[in-house]
Amino acid sequence: MTDERSSEPTDDERSESEASGGAEPAVAGDENDTGEENDPDDEFTIADFHDASQQEGRPVLTAAAVSRALEISQEQAADRLEALAENGDLERHAVSTDPVVWYPSELEDLTDRERVVVFPKRREIIVDRPDQFTRAQLSQFAHLADANGEQGYRYVVRPEDVWGTPHDSFDDLARTMRQALGQRSEDLEDWVESQWDRAHQFRLVTHEDGYTVLEAQSPEIMGNVARQKLDEEHVHAPISETEDWVQEGSEAAIKRILYEAGYPVQDHRELESGEELPIDLEVRLRDYQRTWVDRFAEAGEGVFVGPPGSGKTVAAMGAMAHVDGETLVLVPSRDLAQQWADTIVEYTSLEPHQIGQYHGGRKEVRPVTIATYQIAGMDRHRSLFDDREWGLVIFDECQHVPSDVYRRSTHLQSKHRLGLSASPIREDDRQTEIFTLVGPPIGTDWEALFDAGHVAEPELEIRYVPWGDDEQANAYGSADGQEKYRIAARNRGKVDEVRYLLSAHPDSKALVFVDYLEQGRELSEALDVPFLSGETPHHERRRLLDEFRRNERDLLLISRVGDEGIDLPTADLAIVASGLGGSRRQGTQRAGRTMRPAGGALVYVLATRGTREEDFARKQLQHLGRKGMTIREQTVDREDERSR
């Protein structure tokens, strides 16, 4: 039988070697080559040490690293470091891999208080023990790239972070930067200001006659950028040296094209707000959710980014209450449409008759309408959505928006646009399109939510499982390409491992994930538990999920349909029997099924020992480690398990 997949399959680590002797001679043409040798008697100050630290990319240096950075011998470097230490500017520490490492005295108490080190040339910020205020300030202009590395919290300032900052002026942004960094970094501020300027070169406005105009800050930027990138599909004709008449319906494409060229477009069109619809939120937002809503209110658009369980849906209802207008919610499946409808009734003042669903099972257009992306993108249904003036369009699981199937739904125009995503990453690297088609990212770093107790950090363990029989092991050895991964993923030895883990946690509510339908059926028979897949009728899916929520059932076996198409109930235990070869986003979704305020959750990822699945599992979970989650690895010994 041919296996069916329930969905599509799917940093650089810098290695630094320490020189054991002096630096290589300068090469002709090198910007540091002055034609003169360094005088060993030249004054060496703490500023020189910081320059070397900047060049090496870390605040703790060996004498070899200083000699390389300053192009002096290692002996000269050691003498100068000793002199600074005698003056109290440096401290030294002996370690096992190098004779001595040196660091500024001001870093002596790093273990006791927050410290921030800025590397402006790399646009990186390393923070040790940041407090909540610092995190909140950094999140307004920088991206948390690594939350558990040896160098502490590593933030990177990317162009898109500056483009999406919620500040009205560069002076306001610079003030936030100085508060977060505790200092003024002129080089970094200069670069950020250049990106701020790029983000304000173009804007879309509404002409007094009702059509849309693309405006540029200068004739040069219009001629050298916009008129080089856009054609008759996007604009009718020039109106002036700095204005173009926009083709109706091409606004989203113009924003995407210019964004990719490095010039995000400010959208200042006078879009209709739709019919007024008073909405009261009947639940108190957490502080970070309120911040999300406030930032959305300032910009009029954005993408709420946070881990599963952080309350993005409730925050979206806070945005609905702010807009107070008719709302269209786009979701990947009819199951999510029903769950949205139920949640809106539960958490807002809206009544069921004000909420409609539009998908393969129901066709209702009401003040709040929840539709599937597929339906909203079809020509025969588009007029129903185009003819209504929506005050807000919400794109749930908006990481799908750049795909060709879902992109058409973004042509629907409204005054406010909001996306929701736990992990807006795509294996085709088109994630930047999410922010051009919907809005800039708005979120709180995962580690902060873990520390505050809003979301429980699950314990995640990769378990390397032996083959269940020689037949599959031999088949793997003779297979090629994707077939190797498929055989490893369906290793029958995983059945015993799932049984063992379930028996080791007898009181847990568990979700078991599989990627292959045939594998799911085999596990369903072996465990005597229902298998919830795309083949399961909608009414049956809902019954099984409701039983799990009501604690009438403590185990569910789920295919890829559970990754994003339905809102799975919270579990204490998640076992990923197969499926980590698909995407980083899938790993986030499955691990996230245990991320709720209650702690103690466990996630086990099974990978066949000695196969390509090992590498897949490690790589696809790396980004979760960078978000602050602890990841362990364990090699399974079947004999040891049987003796327990």
XYZ file of C-alpha atoms in Angstrom:
644
model
C 0.000 0.000 0.000
C 1.316 3.450 -0.907
C 1.694 5.799 2.065
C -0.276 9.009 2.047
C 1.023 12.160 3.675
C -1.542 14.360 5.353
C 0.295 17.558 4.266
C 3.299 18.770 2.299
C 6.757 17.535 3.437
C 8.148 19.846 4.369
C 22.947 29.540 11.634
C 25.498 29.055 10.609
C 27.510 28.130 13.624
C 30.616 30.107 13.405
C 33.678 27.988 14.289
C 36.543 29.999 15.684
C 39.996 28.502 16.116
C 42.409 30.211 18.468
C 45.830 31.022 17.013
C 48.668 29.646 19.044
C 51.232 32.174 17.823
C 51.388 35.654 16.351
C 49.006 36.992 13.739
C 49.622 36.626 10.013
C 51.193 39.675 8.336
C 48.817 42.244 6.874
C 47.961 41.769 3.220
C 48.488 44.608 0.751
C 45.250 46.503 0.353
C 43.930 45.491 3.793
C 42.158 48.436 5.401
C 44.239 47.893 8.546
C 47.548 47.930 6.636
C 49.165 51.311 7.312
C 52.560 50.270 5.998
C 53.998 50.553 9.522
C 54.561 47.892 12.143
C 52.833 48.238 15.494
C 55.149 49.763 18.074
C 55.143 47.510 21.141
C 55.604 50.627 23.281
C 52.346 52.191 21.976
C 49.900 52.905 24.797
C 47.382 50.083 25.199
C 44.071 51.058 26.819
C 40.813 49.383 27.751
C 39.378 50.943 24.562
C 41.870 48.887 22.540
C 40.692 45.790 24.375
C 37.091 46.633 23.485
C 38.110 47.083 19.823
C 39.644 43.625 19.860
C 36.535 42.278 21.556
C 34.401 43.873 18.840
C 36.506 42.273 16.120
C 36.482 38.830 17.730
C 32.776 38.990 18.530
C 32.972 38.194 22.248
C 33.795 40.025 25.492
C 36.211 37.370 26.882
C 39.526 37.027 25.012
C 42.778 35.079 25.131
C 46.147 36.714 24.506
C 46.207 34.870 21.158
C 42.921 36.507 20.157
C 44.213 39.976 21.116
C 47.425 39.407 19.164
C 45.451 38.430 16.108
C 43.014 41.354 16.350
C 45.723 43.993 16.949
C 48.404 42.390 14.739
C 51.036 42.116 17.455
C 52.878 39.114 18.817
C 51.250 36.995 21.473
C 54.038 37.938 23.922
C 53.347 41.649 23.345
C 49.631 41.056 23.811
C 50.208 39.225 27.098
C 52.412 42.041 28.437
C 49.798 44.672 27.593
C 47.009 42.625 29.144
C 49.068 42.233 32.320
C 49.532 46.015 32.474
C 45.797 46.650 32.151
C 45.122 44.072 34.848
C 47.551 45.869 37.199
C 45.582 49.078 36.602
C 42.340 47.292 37.508
C 40.815 47.555 34.026
C 40.916 43.809 33.295
C 40.390 40.583 35.188
C 41.925 37.202 34.363
C 40.658 33.669 34.715
C 42.430 30.358 34.111
C 40.447 27.777 32.143
C 41.138 24.239 31.001
C 41.395 24.907 27.267
C 43.548 28.082 27.384
C 46.179 29.286 29.890
C 44.334 32.537 30.695
C 41.282 34.429 29.447
C 40.863 38.155 30.001
C 37.725 40.269 30.389
C 36.859 43.829 31.492
C 36.598 44.315 35.249
C 33.139 45.765 34.761
C 31.995 42.278 33.784
C 33.199 40.750 37.061
C 29.673 40.633 38.496
C 27.986 39.245 35.377
C 26.509 36.435 37.423
C 24.740 38.881 39.702
C 23.242 41.488 37.416
C 22.147 42.282 33.905
C 24.885 43.091 31.420
C 24.525 44.241 27.813
C 27.291 44.027 25.197
C 26.687 45.591 21.763
C 28.426 44.535 18.549
C 27.281 47.252 16.117
C 29.125 45.959 13.045
C 27.274 42.650 13.316
C 24.168 44.406 14.659
C 24.092 41.931 17.559
C 23.300 42.504 21.204
C 24.378 39.973 23.844
C 22.494 40.227 27.134
C 23.145 38.245 30.281
C 20.304 38.043 32.800
C 18.027 40.607 31.111
C 15.114 41.842 33.193
C 11.558 42.085 31.869
C 11.891 45.801 31.053
C 14.992 45.221 28.936
C 13.330 42.365 27.082
C 10.275 44.477 26.394
C 12.402 47.341 25.058
C 14.584 45.054 22.918
C 11.543 43.362 21.411
C 10.538 46.716 19.862
C 13.542 46.852 17.535
C 15.443 43.535 17.706
C 14.875 39.832 17.110
C 15.681 37.249 19.804
C 17.892 34.837 17.853
C 19.211 32.662 20.671
C 17.909 32.333 24.216
C 20.049 29.548 25.606
C 23.471 29.849 24.028
C 26.739 30.024 25.956
C 26.891 33.771 25.343
C 23.477 34.416 26.960
C 20.593 36.007 25.121
C 21.559 36.980 21.586
C 19.475 39.609 19.809
C 19.919 40.576 16.165
C 18.694 43.869 14.716
C 17.372 43.072 11.230
C 15.958 45.510 8.665
C 12.436 44.145 9.142
C 12.675 44.745 12.903
C 13.352 48.439 12.298
C 10.726 48.653 9.567
C 8.053 47.300 11.893
C 8.963 49.229 15.025
C 5.926 50.879 16.726
C 7.474 54.346 16.993
C 6.275 57.581 15.394
C 9.744 59.070 14.949
C 13.365 57.948 14.875
C 14.054 60.030 18.014
C 11.484 57.914 19.889
C 13.094 54.717 18.588
C 16.588 55.929 19.537
C 15.332 56.672 23.056
C 14.024 53.102 23.368
C 17.346 51.718 22.126
C 19.331 53.687 24.701
C 17.009 52.553 27.491
C 17.444 48.912 26.464
C 21.213 49.070 25.911
C 22.050 51.381 28.807
C 24.334 53.286 26.446
C 24.449 55.072 23.112
C 25.883 53.031 20.247
C 26.435 55.563 17.474
C 27.320 53.029 14.771
C 24.238 50.932 15.489
C 21.998 53.984 15.703
C 23.323 55.259 12.371
C 22.432 51.962 10.700
C 18.998 51.850 12.352
C 18.333 55.428 11.224
C 19.205 54.462 7.641
C 16.680 51.618 7.818
C 14.097 53.942 9.365
C 14.555 56.284 6.398
C 14.134 53.382 3.931
C 10.865 52.464 5.619
C 9.482 55.943 4.974
C 10.358 56.404 1.305
C 7.057 55.113 -0.111
C 3.443 55.228 0.924
C 0.057 54.347 -0.505
C -2.597 57.056 -0.200
C -6.154 57.576 -1.419
C -6.652 60.289 -4.060
C -9.543 62.699 -3.572
C -11.235 60.981 -6.543
C -11.126 57.625 -4.760
C -8.299 55.773 -6.496
C -4.985 54.738 -4.918
C -1.695 56.586 -5.456
C 1.858 55.427 -4.747
C 3.898 58.345 -3.406
C 7.711 58.549 -3.125
C 9.799 60.923 -1.014
C 11.812 62.045 -4.024
C 11.858 61.770 -7.832
C 15.135 59.828 -7.562
C 13.705 57.097 -5.334
C 10.603 56.850 -7.524
C 12.602 56.562 -10.734
C 15.423 54.340 -9.499
C 13.335 51.951 -7.422
C 9.569 51.918 -7.965
C 9.537 52.525 -11.717
C 12.293 49.958 -12.183
C 10.468 47.271 -10.184
C 6.815 47.871 -11.109
C 5.105 47.571 -14.503
C 1.687 48.059 -16.128
C 0.224 45.273 -14.001
C 0.778 47.444 -10.938
C 0.421 51.083 -12.051
C -1.563 52.844 -14.774
C 0.665 55.854 -15.351
C 2.740 58.549 -13.602
C 0.837 61.472 -12.143
C 3.930 63.477 -11.242
C 7.641 62.902 -10.644
C 6.851 61.400 -7.236
C 3.359 59.899 -7.791
C 1.988 56.896 -9.706
C -1.651 55.945 -10.275
C -2.084 52.393 -8.891
C -4.006 49.624 -10.636
C -6.968 48.569 -8.512
C -6.235 45.311 -6.690
C -2.448 45.504 -7.089
C -1.749 47.137 -3.719
C -0.643 43.912 -2.024
C 1.699 43.058 -4.901
C 3.254 46.550 -4.844
C 3.873 46.274 -1.104
C 5.489 42.856 -1.524
C 7.720 43.858 -4.461
C 9.033 47.037 -2.845
C 9.485 45.237 0.492
C 11.669 42.655 -1.223
C 13.637 45.532 -2.783
C 14.319 46.850 0.726
C 11.689 49.590 0.785
C 8.599 48.749 2.853
C 5.520 50.774 1.908
C 3.544 52.769 4.465
C -0.161 52.125 3.862
C -2.090 55.352 4.500
C -5.122 54.588 2.333
C -8.529 55.745 3.532
C -10.043 52.282 3.635
C -13.568 51.816 4.874
C -14.009 50.644 8.443
C -17.149 48.680 7.659
C -20.400 48.802 9.561
C -20.012 49.589 13.244
C -20.228 46.504 15.447
C -19.842 47.138 19.189
C -17.818 44.321 20.768
C -16.950 44.021 24.456
C -14.226 41.641 25.576
C -15.445 39.675 28.590
C -12.055 38.460 29.807
C -9.101 40.427 31.221
C -6.076 40.501 28.947
C -2.643 39.721 30.369
C -0.178 42.606 30.300
C 1.701 41.308 27.247
C -1.580 40.662 25.398
C -2.638 44.237 26.116
C 0.731 45.406 24.734
C 0.096 43.377 21.564
C -3.328 44.970 21.124
C -1.957 48.470 21.794
C 0.762 48.005 19.169
C -1.813 46.711 16.708
C -4.006 49.745 17.440
C -1.102 52.099 16.707
C -0.180 50.471 13.398
C -3.620 49.299 12.250
C -2.084 45.995 11.190
C 0.355 43.353 12.405
C 1.025 39.698 13.186
C 0.720 38.403 16.753
C 3.656 35.989 17.202
C 3.793 33.834 20.333
C 4.054 30.196 21.409
C 0.984 27.959 21.519
C -0.931 28.667 24.700
C 0.067 32.339 24.872
C -3.480 33.469 24.056
C -3.133 34.852 20.531
C -6.799 34.135 19.767
C -8.011 35.997 22.866
C -5.670 38.890 22.026
C -7.189 38.917 18.520
C -10.601 39.357 20.115
C -9.098 42.308 21.989
C -8.214 43.720 18.565
C -11.800 43.096 17.424
C -13.070 45.030 20.432
C -10.703 47.889 19.575
C -11.873 48.073 15.949
C -15.574 47.706 16.810
C -16.309 46.804 13.198
C -17.506 43.880 11.133
C -14.814 41.209 11.024
C -13.767 38.452 8.614
C -11.705 35.618 10.140
C -9.819 33.336 7.712
C -8.797 29.879 8.949
C -7.243 26.744 7.385
C -10.144 24.362 8.114
C -13.823 24.134 9.017
C -12.885 22.610 12.397
C -11.067 25.805 13.323
C -14.022 27.839 12.021
C -16.318 26.149 14.522
C -13.818 26.582 17.344
C -13.443 30.292 16.533
C -17.220 30.704 16.581
C -17.483 28.988 19.975
C -14.605 31.017 21.434
C -16.011 34.360 20.229
C -19.329 33.595 21.932
C -17.487 32.573 25.120
C -15.144 35.571 25.387
C -17.042 38.489 23.813
C -20.455 40.140 24.052
C -21.467 38.885 20.583
C -24.423 36.542 20.254
C -24.420 33.349 18.118
C -26.757 34.903 15.521
C -24.125 37.594 14.794
C -21.497 35.001 13.870
C -21.503 33.152 10.554
C -19.388 30.405 9.023
C -18.585 30.123 5.334
C -17.004 26.874 4.142
C -17.901 23.563 2.521
C -20.453 22.763 5.213
C -22.142 26.136 5.796
C -22.671 29.331 3.803
C -23.410 32.236 6.179
C -22.167 35.829 5.831
C -22.840 37.790 9.025
C -21.277 40.756 10.905
C -18.518 38.376 12.043
C -17.849 35.715 9.412
C -15.361 32.872 9.749
C -14.322 31.417 6.391
C -11.671 29.027 5.138
C -8.813 30.359 3.034
C -9.728 28.037 0.176
C -13.298 29.339 -0.075
C -12.267 33.008 0.256
C -9.844 32.579 -2.641
C -12.345 31.062 -5.078
C -13.693 33.372 -7.796
C -17.316 32.281 -7.382
C -17.276 33.217 -3.686
C -15.004 36.275 -3.767
C -17.778 38.777 -4.523
C -19.542 37.851 -1.275
C -16.480 38.967 0.671
C -15.449 41.836 -1.610
C -18.892 43.442 -1.497
C -18.901 43.698 2.285
C -16.798 46.377 3.960
C -14.831 44.645 6.691
C -13.418 46.688 9.543
C -10.928 43.910 10.301
C -9.613 40.816 8.523
C -7.898 38.217 10.740
C -5.551 35.660 9.155
C -5.234 32.676 11.523
C -2.156 30.441 11.038
C -0.932 33.189 8.717
C 2.341 31.398 7.909
C 0.316 29.873 5.059
C -0.469 33.245 3.458
C 2.530 33.333 1.051
C 1.477 30.029 -0.550
C -0.128 30.290 -3.960
C -3.407 28.801 -2.720
C -3.864 31.193 0.216
C -2.291 34.361 -1.231
C -5.463 35.392 -3.088
C -7.266 35.904 0.207
C -4.867 38.754 1.022
C -6.322 40.779 -1.874
C -9.331 41.443 0.356
C -8.851 45.019 1.495
C -9.797 46.360 4.914
C -8.718 49.188 7.175
C -7.233 46.741 9.691
C -5.414 43.435 9.098
C -4.196 41.013 11.763
C -2.293 37.729 11.499
C -1.765 35.027 14.144
C 1.114 32.539 14.173
C 3.091 30.522 16.692
C 5.967 30.165 14.249
C 5.920 32.364 11.133
C 8.707 30.433 9.409
C 8.565 28.680 6.071
C 10.925 26.133 4.591
C 10.767 28.039 1.249
C 12.103 31.196 3.002
C 9.046 33.231 1.988
C 8.219 34.251 5.562
C 9.015 37.926 4.879
C 5.986 37.939 2.592
C 3.792 37.326 5.631
C 4.686 40.746 6.972
C 4.211 42.504 3.621
C 0.839 40.908 2.941
C -0.547 41.155 6.493
C 1.564 43.413 8.728
C 4.708 43.659 10.904
C 5.448 41.113 13.663
C 4.155 41.887 17.164
C 5.129 39.540 19.980
C 6.866 38.643 23.197
C 9.861 36.336 23.364
C 9.059 32.796 24.434
C 11.593 32.766 27.287
C 9.876 35.743 28.942
C 6.539 33.911 28.873
C 8.170 30.784 30.324
C 9.778 32.816 33.141
C 6.559 34.673 33.930
C 4.602 31.422 34.172
C 2.101 32.398 31.470
C 3.176 29.413 29.373
C 4.686 26.220 30.754
C 7.986 25.164 29.212
C 7.666 21.485 28.310
C 10.548 19.077 28.778
C 11.542 17.902 25.308
C 13.546 14.737 24.731
C 14.700 13.159 21.475
C 14.788 9.361 21.877
C 16.855 7.320 19.428
C 15.015 4.037 18.951
C 16.515 0.791 17.544
C 14.976 -1.039 14.591
C 12.007 -3.219 15.437
C 13.017 -5.950 12.965
C 15.754 -6.817 10.473
C 13.432 -6.563 7.478
C 13.004 -2.799 7.807
C 16.680 -2.300 8.711
C 17.748 -4.121 5.531
C 15.212 -2.219 3.438
C 16.625 1.063 4.774
C 20.153 0.032 3.792
C 19.186 -0.577 0.177
C 16.807 2.425 -0.219
C 17.608 5.832 -1.688
C 16.581 9.423 -1.043
C 13.205 10.127 0.505
C 12.456 6.414 0.746
C 15.148 6.105 3.430
C 13.395 8.694 5.567
C 9.990 7.065 5.035
C 11.259 3.639 6.167
C 12.996 5.106 9.238
C 9.915 7.136 10.153
C 7.740 4.005 10.055
C 10.149 1.858 12.106
C 7.957 -0.734 13.823
C 10.242 -0.511 16.860
C 8.479 2.753 17.639
C 5.306 0.855 18.539
C 7.078 -0.712 21.519
C 8.593 2.648 22.459
C 5.194 4.378 22.414
C 3.798 1.576 24.626
C 6.730 1.981 27.022
C 6.347 5.777 27.307
C 2.600 5.542 27.860
C 3.107 2.938 30.582
C 5.835 5.093 32.182
C 3.314 7.967 32.456
C 0.056 6.172 33.312
C -1.741 9.249 34.699
C -1.013 11.566 31.755
C -3.356 12.799 29.046
C -1.410 11.954 25.921
C -1.342 12.866 22.227
C 0.580 10.621 19.832
C 1.467 12.150 16.438
C 2.246 10.272 13.236
C 2.991 11.420 9.707
C 1.836 8.395 7.752
C -1.725 7.121 7.573
C -0.766 3.458 7.393
C 1.516 3.883 10.401
C -1.370 5.540 12.234
C -3.661 2.633 11.480
C -1.042 0.154 12.740
C -0.580 2.089 15.981
C -4.346 2.462 16.358
C -4.755 -1.315 16.246
C -1.770 -1.977 18.527
C -2.884 0.556 21.162
C -6.638 0.035 20.704
C -7.204 3.787 20.388
C -8.997 5.854 17.688
C -6.873 7.410 14.938
C -7.911 10.981 14.121
C -6.877 11.864 10.545
C -8.094 13.739 7.495
C -10.254 10.717 6.715
C -12.144 11.039 9.999
C -15.587 12.651 9.480
C -15.903 16.102 11.025
C -18.597 15.072 13.505
C -16.418 12.143 14.660
C -13.378 14.410 15.076
C -15.364 16.805 17.220
C -16.760 13.990 19.385
C -13.275 12.562 20.062
C -11.772 15.956 20.845
C -14.654 16.897 23.150
C -14.232 13.598 25.029
C -10.527 14.359 25.453
C -11.289 17.865 26.754
C -13.831 16.486 29.239
C -11.286 13.920 30.501
C -13.473 11.098 29.230
C -10.574 9.988 27.049
C -6.879 10.193 27.962
C -5.209 9.185 24.691
C -5.554 10.298 21.071
C -3.590 9.243 18.014
C -3.411 12.083 15.473
C -2.094 12.604 11.948
C -0.839 15.863 10.429
C -4.390 17.173 10.509
C -3.683 18.015 14.162
C -0.738 20.288 13.408
C -2.718 23.358 12.398
C -6.127 22.435 11.057
C -7.763 21.937 14.447
C -7.337 23.446 17.901
C -6.180 20.454 19.890
C -6.927 20.280 23.595
C -4.120 20.588 26.111
C -2.119 17.453 26.893
C 0.387 16.506 29.602
C 2.303 14.197 27.285
C 3.043 14.407 23.565
C 4.806 11.635 21.653
C 5.949 12.383 18.102
C 6.285 8.929 16.553
C 7.080 10.384 13.127
C 6.924 13.736 11.417
C 9.961 15.825 12.314
C 11.292 15.625 8.770
C 8.575 17.957 7.565
C 9.311 21.460 8.840
C 10.536 23.518 11.783
C 7.025 24.908 12.093
C 5.644 21.390 12.544
C 8.019 20.783 15.448
C 6.814 24.001 17.045
C 3.159 23.083 16.618
C 3.536 19.588 18.060
C 5.709 20.608 21.006
C 3.299 23.476 21.548
C 0.376 21.159 22.229
C 1.680 20.917 25.807
C 2.412 24.640 26.261
C -0.226 25.897 28.659
C 0.031 27.561 32.108
C -0.026 24.215 33.924
C 3.515 22.818 34.149
C 4.979 19.346 34.103
C 4.380 18.607 30.399
C 6.627 16.214 28.471
C 7.350 15.901 24.756
C 9.129 12.858 23.339
C 10.363 12.817 19.743
C 11.174 9.363 18.385
C 13.894 8.952 15.762
C 15.322 5.691 14.413
C 18.875 5.246 15.672
C 21.662 5.559 13.122
C 19.474 6.945 10.318
C 18.835 10.265 8.593
C 15.915 10.726 10.979
C 18.425 11.522 13.759
C 19.722 14.551 11.857
C 16.207 15.646 10.892
C 15.071 15.601 14.521
C 18.087 17.599 15.754
C 17.851 20.235 13.009
C 14.100 20.697 13.140
C 14.157 21.255 16.900
C 17.174 23.588 17.008
C 15.040 26.700 16.722
C 13.001 25.617 19.759
C 16.229 25.490 21.730
C 17.017 29.021 20.591
C 13.604 30.102 21.894
C 14.539 28.915 25.373
C 13.300 25.324 25.526
C 15.561 22.669 27.028
C 16.177 19.720 24.698
C 17.654 16.415 25.903
C 18.792 13.390 23.900
C 18.517 9.735 24.941
C 19.570 6.529 23.188
C 17.044 3.775 23.881
C 18.318 0.414 25.094
C 15.466 -2.010 24.629
C 16.854 -4.544 27.118
C 17.097 -1.892 29.831
C 13.478 -0.893 29.207
C 12.256 -4.463 29.461
C 14.027 -4.927 32.796
C 12.262 -1.926 34.325
